[in-house]
mmCIF file of C-alpha atoms in Angstrom:
data_model
loop_
_atom_site.group_PDB
_atom_site.id
_atom_site.type_symbol
_atom_site.label_atom_id
_atom_site.label_comp_id
_atom_site.label_asym_id
_atom_site.label_seq_id
_atom_site.Cartn_x
_atom_site.Cartn_y
_atom_site.Cartn_z
ATOM 1 C CA MET A 1 -78.679 70.422 -22.841
ATOM 2 C CA THR A 2 -75.762 72.019 -21.005
ATOM 3 C CA SER A 3 -72.578 72.084 -23.070
ATOM 4 C CA LEU A 4 -69.210 71.090 -21.661
ATOM 5 C CA ALA A 5 -68.061 74.681 -22.178
ATOM 6 C CA ASP A 6 -70.870 75.958 -19.948
ATOM 7 C CA HIS A 7 -70.092 73.284 -17.357
ATOM 8 C CA LEU A 8 -66.417 74.306 -17.267
ATOM 9 C CA ARG A 9 -67.274 78.006 -17.094
ATOM 10 C CA ARG A 10 -69.378 77.341 -13.984
ATOM 11 C CA ARG A 11 -66.500 75.410 -12.420
ATOM 12 C CA ILE A 12 -64.133 78.300 -13.059
ATOM 13 C CA VAL A 13 -66.591 80.885 -11.673
ATOM 14 C CA ASP A 14 -67.180 78.776 -8.548
ATOM 15 C CA ASP A 15 -63.675 77.451 -7.866
ATOM 16 C CA GLY A 16 -61.223 79.515 -9.900
ATOM 17 C CA PRO A 17 -59.091 78.660 -12.942
ATOM 18 C CA LEU A 18 -58.531 75.036 -13.929
ATOM 19 C CA SER A 19 -55.123 73.507 -14.444
ATOM 20 C CA VAL A 20 -54.440 72.500 -18.040
ATOM 21 C CA ALA A 21 -54.633 68.881 -16.821
ATOM 22 C CA GLU A 22 -58.086 69.413 -15.292
ATOM 23 C CA TYR A 23 -59.336 71.141 -18.433
ATOM 24 C CA MET A 24 -57.925 68.410 -20.698
ATOM 25 C CA ASP A 25 -59.277 65.582 -18.544
ATOM 26 C CA ALA A 26 -62.790 67.057 -18.466
ATOM 27 C CA ALA A 27 -62.790 67.789 -22.193
ATOM 28 C CA LEU A 28 -61.846 64.197 -23.055
ATOM 29 C CA THR A 29 -63.485 62.038 -20.388
ATOM 30 C CA HIS A 30 -66.433 63.871 -18.779
ATOM 31 C CA PRO A 31 -68.987 61.033 -18.349
ATOM 32 C CA ARG A 32 -71.705 62.722 -20.430
ATOM 33 C CA LEU A 33 -69.985 65.447 -22.425
ATOM 34 C CA GLY A 34 -66.405 64.260 -22.916
ATOM 35 C CA TYR A 35 -64.955 63.927 -26.394
ATOM 36 C CA TYR A 36 -64.206 60.202 -26.191
ATOM 37 C CA MET A 37 -67.294 59.085 -24.322
ATOM 38 C CA ASN A 38 -69.996 59.198 -27.004
ATOM 39 C CA ARG A 39 -68.326 59.039 -30.401
ATOM 40 C CA ASP A 40 -66.012 57.188 -32.743
ATOM 41 C CA PRO A 41 -63.348 59.822 -33.540
ATOM 42 C CA PHE A 42 -61.255 57.609 -35.813
ATOM 43 C CA GLY A 43 -60.979 57.334 -39.571
ATOM 44 C CA ARG A 44 -61.619 59.636 -42.499
ATOM 45 C CA GLY A 45 -65.086 60.480 -41.255
ATOM 46 C CA GLY A 46 -63.787 61.302 -37.773
ATOM 47 C CA ASP A 47 -61.166 63.719 -36.523
ATOM 48 C CA PHE A 48 -57.949 61.752 -37.019
ATOM 49 C CA ILE A 49 -56.562 58.504 -38.426
ATOM 50 C CA THR A 50 -54.265 56.281 -36.374
ATOM 51 C CA ALA A 51 -51.620 53.984 -37.837
ATOM 52 C CA PRO A 52 -53.711 50.763 -37.574
ATOM 53 C CA GLU A 53 -56.487 52.435 -39.603
ATOM 54 C CA ILE A 54 -54.040 53.449 -42.334
ATOM 55 C CA SER A 55 -52.980 49.892 -43.154
ATOM 56 C CA GLN A 56 -53.178 46.330 -41.883
ATOM 57 C CA MET A 57 -49.376 46.251 -42.204
ATOM 58 C CA PHE A 58 -48.983 48.227 -38.985
ATOM 59 C CA GLY A 59 -50.910 45.811 -36.781
ATOM 60 C CA GLU A 60 -49.421 42.783 -38.514
ATOM 61 C CA LEU A 61 -45.881 43.960 -37.779
ATOM 62 C CA VAL A 62 -46.762 44.763 -34.168
ATOM 63 C CA GLY A 63 -48.078 41.200 -33.885
ATOM 64 C CA LEU A 64 -44.941 39.818 -35.521
ATOM 65 C CA TRP A 65 -42.782 41.744 -33.049
ATOM 66 C CA LEU A 66 -44.766 40.377 -30.106
ATOM 67 C CA ALA A 67 -44.789 36.823 -31.439
ATOM 68 C CA ASP A 68 -41.023 36.911 -31.970
ATOM 69 C CA ILE A 69 -40.234 38.076 -28.460
ATOM 70 C CA TRP A 70 -42.851 35.690 -26.983
ATOM 71 C CA THR A 71 -41.259 32.748 -28.823
ATOM 72 C CA ARG A 72 -37.769 33.635 -27.633
ATOM 73 C CA ALA A 73 -39.127 33.973 -24.075
ATOM 74 C CA GLY A 74 -40.168 30.309 -24.184
ATOM 75 C CA SER A 75 -43.691 30.622 -25.641
ATOM 76 C CA PRO A 76 -45.524 30.965 -22.287
ATOM 77 C CA GLU A 77 -49.064 29.631 -22.743
ATOM 78 C CA ASP A 78 -50.527 31.896 -20.058
ATOM 79 C CA ALA A 79 -49.521 35.142 -21.796
ATOM 80 C CA ILE A 80 -51.935 38.077 -21.635
ATOM 81 C CA TYR A 81 -52.408 40.485 -24.556
ATOM 82 C CA CYS A 82 -53.319 43.829 -23.014
ATOM 83 C CA GLU A 83 -53.933 46.971 -25.045
ATOM 84 C CA LEU A 84 -54.414 50.426 -23.566
ATOM 85 C CA GLY A 85 -56.876 52.576 -25.491
ATOM 86 C CA PRO A 86 -57.471 50.113 -28.360
ATOM 87 C CA GLY A 87 -59.328 52.528 -30.658
ATOM 88 C CA ARG A 88 -61.665 50.523 -32.867
ATOM 89 C CA GLY A 89 -59.853 47.270 -32.070
ATOM 90 C CA THR A 90 -58.179 47.294 -35.484
ATOM 91 C CA LEU A 91 -54.630 47.015 -34.169
ATOM 92 C CA ALA A 92 -55.511 44.104 -31.901
ATOM 93 C CA LYS A 93 -57.408 42.300 -34.662
ATOM 94 C CA ASP A 94 -54.473 42.544 -37.072
ATOM 95 C CA ALA A 95 -51.815 41.827 -34.431
ATOM 96 C CA LEU A 96 -53.600 38.781 -33.007
ATOM 97 C CA ARG A 97 -54.084 37.354 -36.494
ATOM 98 C CA SER A 98 -50.367 37.721 -37.124
ATOM 99 C CA MET A 99 -49.462 36.249 -33.723
ATOM 100 C CA ALA A 100 -51.693 33.215 -34.261
ATOM 101 C CA ARG A 101 -49.520 32.149 -37.212
ATOM 102 C CA PHE A 102 -46.761 31.479 -34.670
ATOM 103 C CA GLY A 103 -48.986 29.647 -32.189
ATOM 104 C CA CYS A 104 -49.361 32.672 -29.920
ATOM 105 C CA ALA A 105 -52.997 32.907 -28.814
ATOM 106 C CA PRO A 106 -53.057 34.935 -25.577
ATOM 107 C CA GLN A 107 -55.997 36.026 -23.470
ATOM 108 C CA VAL A 108 -57.163 39.460 -24.671
ATOM 109 C CA HIS A 109 -57.779 42.335 -22.287
ATOM 110 C CA PHE A 110 -58.626 45.915 -23.275
ATOM 111 C CA VAL A 111 -58.316 48.975 -21.041
ATOM 112 C CA GLU A 112 -60.987 51.319 -22.397
ATOM 113 C CA GLY A 113 -63.315 53.822 -20.740
ATOM 114 C CA SER A 114 -65.506 54.801 -23.695
ATOM 115 C CA PRO A 115 -68.778 52.830 -24.075
ATOM 116 C CA ALA A 116 -68.929 53.784 -27.767
ATOM 117 C CA LEU A 117 -65.444 52.457 -28.468
ATOM 118 C CA ARG A 118 -65.961 49.335 -26.360
ATOM 119 C CA ALA A 119 -68.811 48.359 -28.659
ATOM 120 C CA LEU A 120 -66.570 48.662 -31.726
ATOM 121 C CA GLN A 121 -63.742 46.782 -30.034
ATOM 122 C CA ALA A 122 -66.021 43.901 -29.018
ATOM 123 C CA GLU A 123 -67.122 43.585 -32.625
ATOM 124 C CA ALA A 124 -63.534 43.577 -33.905
ATOM 125 C CA VAL A 125 -62.191 41.174 -31.270
ATOM 126 C CA PRO A 126 -64.990 38.930 -29.916
ATOM 127 C CA GLY A 127 -64.206 37.562 -26.492
ATOM 128 C CA ALA A 128 -62.034 40.471 -25.388
ATOM 129 C CA LEU A 129 -62.432 41.412 -21.729
ATOM 130 C CA PHE A 130 -62.743 45.074 -20.739
ATOM 131 C CA HIS A 131 -61.257 47.087 -17.895
ATOM 132 C CA ASP A 132 -61.481 50.691 -16.764
ATOM 133 C CA ASP A 133 -57.795 50.638 -15.832
ATOM 134 C CA LEU A 134 -54.896 48.246 -15.383
ATOM 135 C CA SER A 135 -55.748 47.380 -11.781
ATOM 136 C CA SER A 136 -58.239 44.660 -12.750
ATOM 137 C CA VAL A 137 -56.137 43.086 -15.525
ATOM 138 C CA PRO A 138 -55.019 39.598 -14.367
ATOM 139 C CA GLU A 139 -51.577 39.215 -12.840
ATOM 140 C CA ASP A 140 -51.212 35.452 -13.324
ATOM 141 C CA GLY A 141 -49.354 35.470 -16.646
ATOM 142 C CA PRO A 142 -46.745 37.514 -18.535
ATOM 143 C CA LEU A 143 -47.978 40.678 -20.228
ATOM 144 C CA LEU A 144 -47.771 41.446 -23.915
ATOM 145 C CA LEU A 145 -48.830 45.072 -23.536
ATOM 146 C CA ILE A 146 -49.427 47.601 -26.302
ATOM 147 C CA ALA A 147 -50.046 51.338 -25.943
ATOM 148 C CA ASN A 148 -50.480 52.902 -29.389
ATOM 149 C CA GLU A 149 -51.409 56.597 -29.294
ATOM 150 C CA PHE A 150 -52.474 56.182 -25.689
ATOM 151 C CA PHE A 151 -50.081 58.331 -23.672
ATOM 152 C CA ASP A 152 -50.615 61.423 -25.844
ATOM 153 C CA ALA A 153 -54.227 61.680 -24.623
ATOM 154 C CA LEU A 154 -53.318 61.693 -20.918
ATOM 155 C CA PRO A 155 -53.690 65.148 -19.339
ATOM 156 C CA VAL A 156 -50.534 67.220 -18.931
ATOM 157 C CA ARG A 157 -49.837 70.035 -16.529
ATOM 158 C CA GLN A 158 -48.041 73.110 -17.801
ATOM 159 C CA LEU A 159 -45.520 74.989 -15.682
ATOM 160 C CA VAL A 160 -44.171 78.318 -16.917
ATOM 161 C CA ARG A 161 -41.073 80.222 -15.759
ATOM 162 C CA THR A 162 -41.997 83.786 -14.830
ATOM 163 C CA GLU A 163 -39.799 86.610 -13.543
ATOM 164 C CA ALA A 164 -40.995 85.635 -10.059
ATOM 165 C CA GLY A 165 -40.216 81.934 -10.474
ATOM 166 C CA TRP A 166 -42.100 78.872 -11.723
ATOM 167 C CA ARG A 167 -45.906 79.019 -11.782
ATOM 168 C CA GLU A 168 -48.661 76.773 -13.127
ATOM 169 C CA ARG A 169 -50.328 77.722 -16.393
ATOM 170 C CA MET A 170 -54.087 77.541 -15.959
ATOM 171 C CA VAL A 171 -57.304 77.966 -17.949
ATOM 172 C CA GLY A 172 -59.480 80.868 -16.864
ATOM 173 C CA LEU A 173 -62.079 83.191 -18.366
ATOM 174 C CA GLY A 174 -61.385 86.316 -20.405
ATOM 175 C CA GLU A 175 -63.569 88.737 -22.316
ATOM 176 C CA ASP A 176 -67.038 87.421 -23.211
ATOM 177 C CA ASP A 177 -66.320 84.405 -20.992
ATOM 178 C CA ALA A 178 -63.901 82.971 -23.541
ATOM 179 C CA PHE A 179 -61.403 80.441 -22.205
ATOM 180 C CA VAL A 180 -57.901 81.910 -21.920
ATOM 181 C CA PHE A 181 -54.569 80.875 -20.440
ATOM 182 C CA VAL A 182 -53.724 82.522 -17.125
ATOM 183 C CA VAL A 183 -50.872 82.046 -14.670
ATOM 184 C CA SER A 184 -51.367 80.986 -11.064
ATOM 185 C CA ASP A 185 -49.728 82.979 -8.280
ATOM 186 C CA GLN A 186 -48.828 79.762 -6.438
ATOM 187 C CA PRO A 187 -45.048 79.046 -6.488
ATOM 188 C CA MET A 188 -44.248 75.745 -8.240
ATOM 189 C CA ASP A 189 -40.429 75.762 -8.128
ATOM 190 C CA SER A 190 -40.320 72.582 -6.030
ATOM 191 C CA ALA A 191 -42.137 70.651 -8.791
ATOM 192 C CA VAL A 192 -39.581 71.521 -11.492
ATOM 193 C CA PRO A 193 -36.779 69.063 -12.357
ATOM 194 C CA ALA A 194 -33.342 70.431 -11.542
ATOM 195 C CA ARG A 195 -32.316 70.562 -15.200
ATOM 196 C CA TRP A 196 -34.984 73.202 -15.916
ATOM 197 C CA THR A 197 -34.748 75.264 -12.698
ATOM 198 C CA ASP A 198 -32.780 78.154 -14.173
ATOM 199 C CA SER A 199 -34.583 78.319 -17.526
ATOM 200 C CA ALA A 200 -35.326 81.669 -19.120
ATOM 201 C CA ALA A 201 -38.587 83.475 -18.389
ATOM 202 C CA GLY A 202 -41.368 82.205 -20.643
ATOM 203 C CA THR A 203 -40.082 78.612 -20.713
ATOM 204 C CA ILE A 204 -42.867 76.028 -20.457
ATOM 205 C CA ILE A 205 -42.522 72.404 -19.352
ATOM 206 C CA GLU A 206 -45.237 69.731 -19.498
ATOM 207 C CA PRO A 207 -45.071 67.154 -16.720
ATOM 208 C CA CYS A 208 -47.653 64.392 -17.098
ATOM 209 C CA PRO A 209 -48.471 62.821 -13.705
ATOM 210 C CA ALA A 210 -51.070 60.541 -15.319
ATOM 211 C CA ALA A 211 -48.515 59.075 -17.739
ATOM 212 C CA ALA A 212 -46.039 58.571 -14.910
ATOM 213 C CA ALA A 213 -48.677 56.747 -12.850
ATOM 214 C CA VAL A 214 -49.647 54.445 -15.744
ATOM 215 C CA MET A 215 -46.008 53.739 -16.585
ATOM 216 C CA ASP A 216 -45.281 52.967 -12.945
ATOM 217 C CA GLU A 217 -48.125 50.432 -12.907
ATOM 218 C CA ILE A 218 -46.957 48.871 -16.186
ATOM 219 C CA ALA A 219 -43.399 48.577 -14.875
ATOM 220 C CA ARG A 220 -44.573 47.103 -11.592
ATOM 221 C CA ARG A 221 -46.610 44.534 -13.517
ATOM 222 C CA LEU A 222 -43.692 43.626 -15.780
ATOM 223 C CA ALA A 223 -41.353 43.239 -12.816
ATOM 224 C CA GLY A 224 -43.830 40.991 -11.028
ATOM 225 C CA GLN A 225 -45.386 38.882 -13.761
ATOM 226 C CA GLY A 226 -42.925 39.181 -16.618
ATOM 227 C CA GLY A 227 -43.558 40.226 -20.180
ATOM 228 C CA VAL A 228 -42.991 43.187 -22.415
ATOM 229 C CA ALA A 229 -44.578 46.609 -23.004
ATOM 230 C CA LEU A 230 -44.480 48.450 -26.330
ATOM 231 C CA ALA A 231 -45.474 52.121 -26.582
ATOM 232 C CA ILE A 232 -45.897 53.931 -29.915
ATOM 233 C CA ASP A 233 -46.833 57.583 -29.973
ATOM 234 C CA TYR A 234 -45.876 61.003 -31.224
ATOM 235 C CA GLY A 235 -43.412 62.804 -29.027
ATOM 236 C CA HIS A 236 -39.712 63.112 -28.248
ATOM 237 C CA LEU A 237 -37.117 60.641 -27.014
ATOM 238 C CA ALA A 238 -35.244 63.329 -25.026
ATOM 239 C CA SER A 239 -37.007 65.677 -22.597
ATOM 240 C CA ARG A 240 -37.500 69.190 -23.923
ATOM 241 C CA THR A 241 -39.301 72.424 -23.132
ATOM 242 C CA GLY A 242 -42.181 74.171 -24.902
ATOM 243 C CA SER A 243 -45.947 73.786 -25.135
ATOM 244 C CA THR A 244 -47.210 70.908 -27.286
ATOM 245 C CA PHE A 245 -50.820 71.095 -26.044
ATOM 246 C CA GLN A 246 -53.018 70.958 -29.155
ATOM 247 C CA ALA A 247 -56.433 70.078 -30.539
ATOM 248 C CA ILE A 248 -57.439 68.189 -33.684
ATOM 249 C CA ALA A 249 -60.890 68.304 -35.301
ATOM 250 C CA GLN A 250 -61.737 66.959 -38.759
ATOM 251 C CA HIS A 251 -58.036 66.305 -39.395
ATOM 252 C CA GLN A 252 -57.077 69.938 -38.786
ATOM 253 C CA LYS A 253 -55.416 71.689 -35.859
ATOM 254 C CA VAL A 254 -57.843 73.953 -34.015
ATOM 255 C CA ASP A 255 -57.733 76.161 -30.922
ATOM 256 C CA PRO A 256 -57.662 73.809 -27.880
ATOM 257 C CA LEU A 257 -59.617 76.355 -25.821
ATOM 258 C CA ALA A 258 -62.317 77.092 -28.397
ATOM 259 C CA GLU A 259 -64.927 74.345 -27.948
ATOM 260 C CA PRO A 260 -63.994 71.794 -25.266
ATOM 261 C CA GLY A 261 -65.490 68.360 -25.833
ATOM 262 C CA THR A 262 -65.670 68.726 -29.629
ATOM 263 C CA ALA A 263 -61.994 68.150 -30.531
ATOM 264 C CA ASP A 264 -59.286 65.687 -29.579
ATOM 265 C CA LEU A 265 -56.841 67.232 -27.096
ATOM 266 C CA THR A 266 -53.306 65.848 -26.999
ATOM 267 C CA ALA A 267 -49.732 66.651 -26.039
ATOM 268 C CA HIS A 268 -46.444 65.169 -27.188
ATOM 269 C CA VAL A 269 -45.200 62.235 -25.125
ATOM 270 C CA ASP A 270 -41.966 62.617 -23.168
ATOM 271 C CA PHE A 271 -40.510 59.146 -23.710
ATOM 272 C CA ALA A 272 -37.456 59.947 -21.574
ATOM 273 C CA ALA A 273 -39.739 60.587 -18.600
ATOM 274 C CA LEU A 274 -41.500 57.248 -19.177
ATOM 275 C CA ALA A 275 -38.127 55.501 -19.285
ATOM 276 C CA GLU A 276 -37.072 57.091 -15.992
ATOM 277 C CA VAL A 277 -40.228 55.813 -14.289
ATOM 278 C CA ALA A 278 -39.869 52.275 -15.683
ATOM 279 C CA GLN A 279 -36.235 51.974 -14.757
ATOM 280 C CA ARG A 280 -36.941 53.078 -11.178
ATOM 281 C CA GLU A 281 -39.038 49.910 -10.896
ATOM 282 C CA GLY A 282 -36.100 47.815 -12.090
ATOM 283 C CA VAL A 283 -37.538 47.155 -15.540
ATOM 284 C CA ARG A 284 -35.171 47.023 -18.508
ATOM 285 C CA MET A 285 -35.579 49.432 -21.417
ATOM 286 C CA LEU A 286 -35.221 47.357 -24.573
ATOM 287 C CA GLY A 287 -34.537 50.401 -26.733
ATOM 288 C CA SER A 288 -36.252 52.989 -28.883
ATOM 289 C CA ALA A 289 -36.557 54.073 -32.510
ATOM 290 C CA THR A 290 -38.566 56.287 -34.773
ATOM 291 C CA GLN A 291 -41.666 54.588 -36.159
ATOM 292 C CA GLY A 292 -40.202 54.688 -39.665
ATOM 293 C CA GLU A 293 -36.952 53.024 -38.602
ATOM 294 C CA TRP A 294 -38.775 50.375 -36.603
ATOM 295 C CA LEU A 295 -41.304 49.389 -39.256
ATOM 296 C CA THR A 296 -38.580 49.289 -41.895
ATOM 297 C CA ALA A 297 -36.436 47.040 -39.699
ATOM 298 C CA LEU A 298 -39.413 44.712 -39.223
ATOM 299 C CA GLY A 299 -39.883 44.356 -42.979
ATOM 300 C CA ILE A 300 -42.713 46.684 -43.971
ATOM 301 C CA ASP A 301 -41.188 47.137 -47.446
ATOM 302 C CA ALA A 302 -41.331 43.400 -48.129
ATOM 303 C CA ARG A 303 -44.839 43.152 -46.657
ATOM 304 C CA ALA A 304 -46.056 46.009 -48.870
ATOM 305 C CA ALA A 305 -44.564 44.330 -51.941
ATOM 306 C CA ALA A 306 -46.249 41.029 -51.059
ATOM 307 C CA LEU A 307 -49.644 42.696 -50.592
ATOM 308 C CA ALA A 308 -49.265 44.576 -53.885
ATOM 309 C CA LYS A 309 -48.414 41.335 -55.683
ATOM 310 C CA VAL A 310 -51.558 39.652 -54.351
ATOM 311 C CA SER A 311 -53.725 42.735 -55.078
ATOM 312 C CA PRO A 312 -52.102 44.636 -57.957
ATOM 313 C CA GLY A 313 -55.123 46.892 -58.272
ATOM 314 C CA ARG A 314 -54.352 48.234 -54.765
ATOM 315 C CA ALA A 315 -50.603 48.663 -55.334
ATOM 316 C CA GLU A 316 -50.740 52.468 -55.302
ATOM 317 C CA GLU A 317 -52.939 52.534 -52.195
ATOM 318 C CA ILE A 318 -50.552 50.148 -50.410
ATOM 319 C CA GLU A 319 -47.527 52.258 -51.326
ATOM 320 C CA VAL A 320 -49.229 55.441 -50.120
ATOM 321 C CA ALA A 321 -49.982 53.749 -46.795
ATOM 322 C CA ARG A 322 -46.419 52.449 -46.445
ATOM 323 C CA ALA A 323 -45.045 55.923 -47.073
ATOM 324 C CA ARG A 324 -47.465 57.544 -44.654
ATOM 325 C CA LEU A 325 -46.368 55.180 -41.879
ATOM 326 C CA THR A 326 -42.624 55.444 -42.510
ATOM 327 C CA ALA A 327 -41.678 58.624 -44.401
ATOM 328 C CA PRO A 328 -39.787 61.215 -42.314
ATOM 329 C CA ASP A 329 -42.128 63.997 -43.427
ATOM 330 C CA GLN A 330 -45.241 62.020 -42.471
ATOM 331 C CA MET A 331 -45.478 59.697 -39.423
ATOM 332 C CA GLY A 332 -42.030 58.163 -39.709
ATOM 333 C CA GLU A 333 -40.063 60.707 -37.658
ATOM 334 C CA LEU A 334 -42.689 62.302 -35.414
ATOM 335 C CA PHE A 335 -43.872 58.969 -34.020
ATOM 336 C CA LYS A 336 -41.511 57.071 -31.724
ATOM 337 C CA VAL A 337 -41.366 53.496 -30.453
ATOM 338 C CA ILE A 338 -40.084 52.427 -27.035
ATOM 339 C CA ALA A 339 -40.224 49.081 -25.249
ATOM 340 C CA PHE A 340 -39.620 47.695 -21.766
ATOM 341 C CA ALA A 341 -39.378 44.184 -20.344
ATOM 342 C CA ARG A 342 -38.444 42.291 -17.230
ATOM 343 C CA SER A 343 -34.717 41.579 -17.063
ATOM 344 C CA ASP A 344 -35.118 37.908 -18.001
ATOM 345 C CA TRP A 345 -37.057 38.646 -21.203
ATOM 346 C CA PRO A 346 -35.242 38.898 -24.555
ATOM 347 C CA ASP A 347 -34.486 42.002 -26.593
ATOM 348 C CA GLY A 348 -37.022 43.335 -29.085
ATOM 349 C CA ALA A 349 -36.335 43.520 -32.811
ATOM 350 C CA GLY A 350 -35.735 46.842 -34.535
ATOM 351 C CA LEU A 351 -34.910 48.920 -31.466
ATOM 352 C CA LYS A 352 -31.742 50.839 -30.715
ATOM 353 C CA THR A 353 -30.242 50.694 -27.246
ATOM 354 C CA SER A 354 -28.627 53.742 -25.692
ATOM 355 C CA GLY A 355 -25.489 51.769 -24.964
#
């Protein structure tokens, strides 16, 4: 069977180097050979563990946050729970259970392209409806939209400042047909935001057209049908330079060019860029926070204590999970939270506004 590496080598020989975005997209979502298409990458037996898999507390607090804002918005009965890239369905299962305690029982819609993950999600949340993208999600009710570790998997482009100006960083072939980074000779200065135009040679920026397109669609939906969108991911709240393109396999960082299709490829999310897109559509940014700050504000300490009281034999495990989600040297600082809503929807708990 042809490997994805061989497939990409043929593409490069026939058509020239691939953009980082093209390489990343093929490695993750090729219909037959892509990383996400035929496997469950989550958990201790996979390549990485997401926050919902660490502890039920994460999903429960997400559900509490949604239920609170839904209640203060008037408890609309036609609300739609929509999750982008729902993993195993663990977050949705925990969040919906928490929301149901407050009478919030929305329709459930998942945007997921992987057949393997869809099967797991259907088992976790029976009755969920599946979509390849947001375009087929209903527009007849307010959205309660979640994107947890979704944007980091969208393909980024890389632009590098050379002595001759801005150029695109590409993936080509080196010695022994190994994948290597190369630089295009096509000028890209017009694609660079003004704030980076005069950067020093060697500076790299990572625009993500796919993230901008998804955020534009989310914002358009919020403006038209109402609701709220919550994004949680690793990245930075202020735009910055530098390459963050990386690969994870078996919980370790590996060379992203070594074996495409066998490791998870990601890049840090530029939350400031997402905010710019949303606000262009007239949607209000509710605020942002680090994951640790946000979960603490929502009461994760009290929830951990309550769980430990009910199951004292798991007290240490619960405390380890709480720390992993909130500690600055674990997920607490690296992961950020940002939320958007239509102007007539209420503020979200635990978020800081720029004003």
